[in-house]
Short mmCIF file of C-alpha atoms in Angstrom, two decimals:
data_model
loop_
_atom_site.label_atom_id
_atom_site.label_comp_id
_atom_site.label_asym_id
_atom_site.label_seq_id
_atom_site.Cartn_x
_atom_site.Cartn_y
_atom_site.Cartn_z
CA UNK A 1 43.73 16.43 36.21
CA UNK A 2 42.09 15.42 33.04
CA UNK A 3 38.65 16.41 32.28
CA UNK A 4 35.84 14.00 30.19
CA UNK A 5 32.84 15.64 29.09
CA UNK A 6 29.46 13.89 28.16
CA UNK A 7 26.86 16.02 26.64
CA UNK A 8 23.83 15.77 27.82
CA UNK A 9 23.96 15.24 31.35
CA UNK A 10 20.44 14.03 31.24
CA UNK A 11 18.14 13.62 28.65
CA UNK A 12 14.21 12.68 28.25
CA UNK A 13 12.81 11.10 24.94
CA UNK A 14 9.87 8.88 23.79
CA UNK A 15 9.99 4.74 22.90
CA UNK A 16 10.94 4.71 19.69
CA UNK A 17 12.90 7.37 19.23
CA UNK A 18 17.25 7.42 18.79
CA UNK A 19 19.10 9.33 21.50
CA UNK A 20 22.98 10.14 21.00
CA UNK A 21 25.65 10.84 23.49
CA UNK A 22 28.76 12.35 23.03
CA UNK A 23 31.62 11.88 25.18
CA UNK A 24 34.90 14.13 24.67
CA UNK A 25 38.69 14.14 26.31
CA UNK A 26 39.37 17.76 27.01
CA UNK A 27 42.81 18.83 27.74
CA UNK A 28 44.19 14.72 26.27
CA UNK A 29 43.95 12.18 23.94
CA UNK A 30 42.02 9.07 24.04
CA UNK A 31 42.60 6.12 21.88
CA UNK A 32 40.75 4.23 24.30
CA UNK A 33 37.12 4.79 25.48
CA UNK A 34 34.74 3.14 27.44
CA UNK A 35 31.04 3.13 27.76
CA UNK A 36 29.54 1.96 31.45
CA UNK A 37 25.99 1.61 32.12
CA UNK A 38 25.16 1.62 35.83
CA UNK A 39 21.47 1.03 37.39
CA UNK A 40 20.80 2.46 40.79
CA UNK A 41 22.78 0.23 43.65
CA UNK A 42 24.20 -1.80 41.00
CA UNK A 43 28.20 -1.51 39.49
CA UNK A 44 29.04 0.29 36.45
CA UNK A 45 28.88 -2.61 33.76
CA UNK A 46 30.98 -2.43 31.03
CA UNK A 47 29.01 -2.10 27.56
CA UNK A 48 31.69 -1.89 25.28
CA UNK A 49 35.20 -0.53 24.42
CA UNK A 50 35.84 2.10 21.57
CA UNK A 51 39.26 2.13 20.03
CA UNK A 52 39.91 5.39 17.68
CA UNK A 53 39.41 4.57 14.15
CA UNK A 54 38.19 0.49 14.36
CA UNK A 55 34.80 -0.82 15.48
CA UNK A 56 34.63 -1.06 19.18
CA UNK A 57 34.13 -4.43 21.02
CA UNK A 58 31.12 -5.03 22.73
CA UNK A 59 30.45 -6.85 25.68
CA UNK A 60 28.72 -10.21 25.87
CA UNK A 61 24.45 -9.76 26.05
CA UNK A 62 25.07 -6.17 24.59
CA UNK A 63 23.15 -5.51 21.46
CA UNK A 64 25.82 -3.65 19.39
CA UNK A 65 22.63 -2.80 17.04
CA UNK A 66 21.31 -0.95 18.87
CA UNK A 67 23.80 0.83 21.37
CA UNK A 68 26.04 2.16 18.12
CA UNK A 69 29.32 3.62 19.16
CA UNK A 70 31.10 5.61 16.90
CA UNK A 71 35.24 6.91 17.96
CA UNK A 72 35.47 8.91 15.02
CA UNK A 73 38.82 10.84 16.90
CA UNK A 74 40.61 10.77 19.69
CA UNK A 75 39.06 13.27 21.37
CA UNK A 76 35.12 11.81 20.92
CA UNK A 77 33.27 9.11 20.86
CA UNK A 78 29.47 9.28 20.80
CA UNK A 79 26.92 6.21 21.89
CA UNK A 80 23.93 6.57 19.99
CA UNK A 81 20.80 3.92 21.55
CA UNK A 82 18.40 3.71 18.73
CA UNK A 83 14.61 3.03 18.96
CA UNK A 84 14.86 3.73 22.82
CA UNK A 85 12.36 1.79 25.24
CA UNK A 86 11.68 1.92 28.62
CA UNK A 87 14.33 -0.51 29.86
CA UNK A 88 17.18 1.63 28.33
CA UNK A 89 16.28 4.23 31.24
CA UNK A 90 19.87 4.17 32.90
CA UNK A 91 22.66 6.16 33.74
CA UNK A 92 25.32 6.23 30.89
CA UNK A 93 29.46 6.91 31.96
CA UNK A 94 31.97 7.06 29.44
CA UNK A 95 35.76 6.35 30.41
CA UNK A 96 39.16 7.41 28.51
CA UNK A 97 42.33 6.60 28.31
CA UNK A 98 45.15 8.97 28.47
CA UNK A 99 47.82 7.54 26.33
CA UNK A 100 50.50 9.93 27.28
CA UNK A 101 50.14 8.58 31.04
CA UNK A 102 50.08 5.05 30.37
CA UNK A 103 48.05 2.24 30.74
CA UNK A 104 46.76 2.53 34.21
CA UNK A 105 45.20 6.14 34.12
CA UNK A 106 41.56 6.13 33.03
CA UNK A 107 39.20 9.48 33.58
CA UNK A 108 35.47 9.48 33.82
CA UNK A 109 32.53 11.91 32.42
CA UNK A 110 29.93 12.67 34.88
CA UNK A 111 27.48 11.08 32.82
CA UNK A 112 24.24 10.94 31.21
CA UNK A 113 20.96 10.10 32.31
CA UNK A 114 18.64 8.42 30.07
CA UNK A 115 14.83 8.52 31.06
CA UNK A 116 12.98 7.11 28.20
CA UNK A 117 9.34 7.41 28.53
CA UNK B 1 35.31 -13.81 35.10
CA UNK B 2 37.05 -11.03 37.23
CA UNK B 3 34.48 -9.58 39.76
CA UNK B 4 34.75 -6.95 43.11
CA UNK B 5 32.64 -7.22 45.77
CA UNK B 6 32.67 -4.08 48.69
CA UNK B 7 30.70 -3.74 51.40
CA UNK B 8 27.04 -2.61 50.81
CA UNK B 9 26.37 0.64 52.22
CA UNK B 10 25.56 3.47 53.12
CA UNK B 11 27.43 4.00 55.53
CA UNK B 12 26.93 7.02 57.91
CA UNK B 13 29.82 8.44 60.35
CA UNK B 14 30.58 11.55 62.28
CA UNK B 15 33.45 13.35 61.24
CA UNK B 16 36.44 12.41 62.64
CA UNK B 17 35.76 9.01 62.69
CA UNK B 18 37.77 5.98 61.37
CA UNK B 19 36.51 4.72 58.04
CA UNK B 20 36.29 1.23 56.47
CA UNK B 21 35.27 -0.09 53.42
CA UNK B 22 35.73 -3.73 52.68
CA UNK B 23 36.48 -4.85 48.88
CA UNK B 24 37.51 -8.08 47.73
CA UNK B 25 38.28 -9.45 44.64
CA UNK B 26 38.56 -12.12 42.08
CA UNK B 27 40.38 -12.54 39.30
CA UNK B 28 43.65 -14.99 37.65
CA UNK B 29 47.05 -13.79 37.07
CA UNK B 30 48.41 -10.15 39.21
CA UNK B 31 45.46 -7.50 38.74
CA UNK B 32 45.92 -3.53 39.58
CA UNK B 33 43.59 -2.66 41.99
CA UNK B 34 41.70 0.53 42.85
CA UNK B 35 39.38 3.01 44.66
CA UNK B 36 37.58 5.64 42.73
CA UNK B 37 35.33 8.33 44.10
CA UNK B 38 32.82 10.16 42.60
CA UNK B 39 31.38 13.18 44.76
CA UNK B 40 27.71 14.49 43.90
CA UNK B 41 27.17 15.36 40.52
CA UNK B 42 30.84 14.70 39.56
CA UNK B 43 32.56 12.26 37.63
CA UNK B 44 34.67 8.96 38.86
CA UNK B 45 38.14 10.17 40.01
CA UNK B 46 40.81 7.84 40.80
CA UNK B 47 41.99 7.95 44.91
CA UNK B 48 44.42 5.42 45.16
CA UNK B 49 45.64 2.22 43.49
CA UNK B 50 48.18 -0.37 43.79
CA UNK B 51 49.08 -2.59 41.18
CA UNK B 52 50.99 -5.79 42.87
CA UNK B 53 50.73 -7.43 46.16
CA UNK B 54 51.88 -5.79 49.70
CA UNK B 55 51.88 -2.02 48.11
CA UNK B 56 50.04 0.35 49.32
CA UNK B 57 47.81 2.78 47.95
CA UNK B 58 47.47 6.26 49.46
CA UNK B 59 45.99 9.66 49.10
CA UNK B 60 44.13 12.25 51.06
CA UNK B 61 44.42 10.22 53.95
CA UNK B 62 43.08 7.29 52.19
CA UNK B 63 44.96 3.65 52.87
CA UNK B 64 44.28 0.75 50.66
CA UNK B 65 46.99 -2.58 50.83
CA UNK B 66 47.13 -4.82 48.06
CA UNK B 67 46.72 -8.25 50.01
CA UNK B 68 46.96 -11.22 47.62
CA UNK B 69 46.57 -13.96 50.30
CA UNK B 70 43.25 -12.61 51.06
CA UNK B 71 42.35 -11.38 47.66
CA UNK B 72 41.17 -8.05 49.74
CA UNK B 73 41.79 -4.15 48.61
CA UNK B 74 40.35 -2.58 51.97
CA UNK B 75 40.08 1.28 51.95
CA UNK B 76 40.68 3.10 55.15
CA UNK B 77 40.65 6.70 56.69
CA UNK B 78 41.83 7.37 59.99
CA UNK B 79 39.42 10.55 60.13
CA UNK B 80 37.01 11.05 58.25
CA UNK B 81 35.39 14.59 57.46
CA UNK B 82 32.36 15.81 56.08
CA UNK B 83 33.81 16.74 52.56
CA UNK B 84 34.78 12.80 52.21
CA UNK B 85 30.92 12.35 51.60
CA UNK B 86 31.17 10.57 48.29
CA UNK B 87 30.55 7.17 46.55
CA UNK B 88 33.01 4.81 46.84
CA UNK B 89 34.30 2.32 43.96
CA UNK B 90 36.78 -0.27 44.33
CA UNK B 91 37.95 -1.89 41.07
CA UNK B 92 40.50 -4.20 39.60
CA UNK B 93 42.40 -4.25 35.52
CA UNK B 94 43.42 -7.50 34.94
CA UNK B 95 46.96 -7.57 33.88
CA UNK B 96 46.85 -9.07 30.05
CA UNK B 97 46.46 -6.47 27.05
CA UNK B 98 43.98 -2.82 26.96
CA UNK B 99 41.84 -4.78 29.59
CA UNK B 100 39.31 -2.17 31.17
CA UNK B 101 38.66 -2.00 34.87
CA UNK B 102 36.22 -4.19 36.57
CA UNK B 103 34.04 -2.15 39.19
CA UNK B 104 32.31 -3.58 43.03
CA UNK B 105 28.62 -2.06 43.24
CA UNK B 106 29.99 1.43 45.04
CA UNK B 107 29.57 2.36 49.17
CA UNK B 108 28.25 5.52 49.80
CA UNK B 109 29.62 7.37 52.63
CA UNK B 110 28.05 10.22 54.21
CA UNK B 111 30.03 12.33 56.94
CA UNK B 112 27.90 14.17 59.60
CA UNK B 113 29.34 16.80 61.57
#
């Protein structure tokens, strides 16, 4: 099946500092990606929605600021969380959309853990 | 808004057991409804989906019925074995424009032998 990437799969870093994420379609295109944020026992939650070549659309309470996605093709889009603090610790899924299949078929990266310190 | 709710887990079971996870939803208009699973260190991959009321979803040995009169997407295994140890995400796409999917909190199953 189709294979997302996310680089790093986990990552440290000190408040303050700007931490970026890539997420890539490997063997498809994406027009479509997604960025999740889940906490531990909770649901992924969507953050926001990254359309190839426009600005994506964030969610409501989600500080587009400072969570900066960038879908610069349609094979990567990056999430970049700048001037990281403590509460951004979380674990970070991106989600695309293979156009060729349609609509319904959406593949996940592994994802990245954020410890922020 | 659309939510999921499944069962809270985890849920432990010897292998060859029967398998249950309870997921219902809520949401307006006909929703597509799934179940991902994501096995340790892996990503989310889709199992099974339907996508409008009475079909049913099915793969591996995984059952899932799309019942609109109880707004309920429950996943089932008749036997379950240990490489079925996984999380377990039911999820609904509403069913107007590039809507993205909608995901319960996850049940983790873990399959003894």
């Amino acid at each position: 099946g189709a294979v997302v990437s996310q680089h790093p799969s986990w990552v440290i870093c000190k408040s303050g500092t700007s931490v970026k994420i890539e997420c890539r379609s490997l063997d498809f295109q994406a027009t479509t990606m997604f960025w999740y944020r889940q906490f531990p026992k909770q649901s992924l939650m969507l953050m926001a929605t990254s359309n190839e070549g426009s600005k994506a659309t964030y969610e409501q309470g989600v500080e587009k600021d400072k969570f900066l996605i960038n879908h610069a093709s349609l094979t990567l889009s990056t999430l970049t969380v700048t001037s990281a603090h403590p509460e951004d610790s979380s674990f970070y899924i991106c989600s695309a959309r293979d156009v060729a299949s349609g609509r319904e078929t959406q593949y996940f990266g592994p994802g990245t853990r954020l410890l922020v310190l | 808004g659309d939510s999921v709710t499944q069962m809270e887990g985890p849920v432990t079971l010897s292998e060859e057991a029967f398998l249950t996870i309870n997921c219902t939803y809520t949401a307006t208009g006909y929703p597509s409804l799934f179940w991902y699973v994501q096995y340790p260190g892996e990503g989310l991959q889709l199992l099974l989906k339907a996508t409008k009321a009475d079909d049913k979803g099915s793969n591996k040995g995984f059952e899932a019925t799309y019942r609109k009169e109880t707004t309920s997407f429950h996943l089932e295994k008749g036997s379950v074995q240990v490489s079925d140890s996984a999380v377990y995400f039911c999820a609904l796409r509403g069913d107007s424009g590039n809507t993205p999917l909608v995901f319960g909190k996850g049940t983790r199953l873990s399959v003894i032998a």
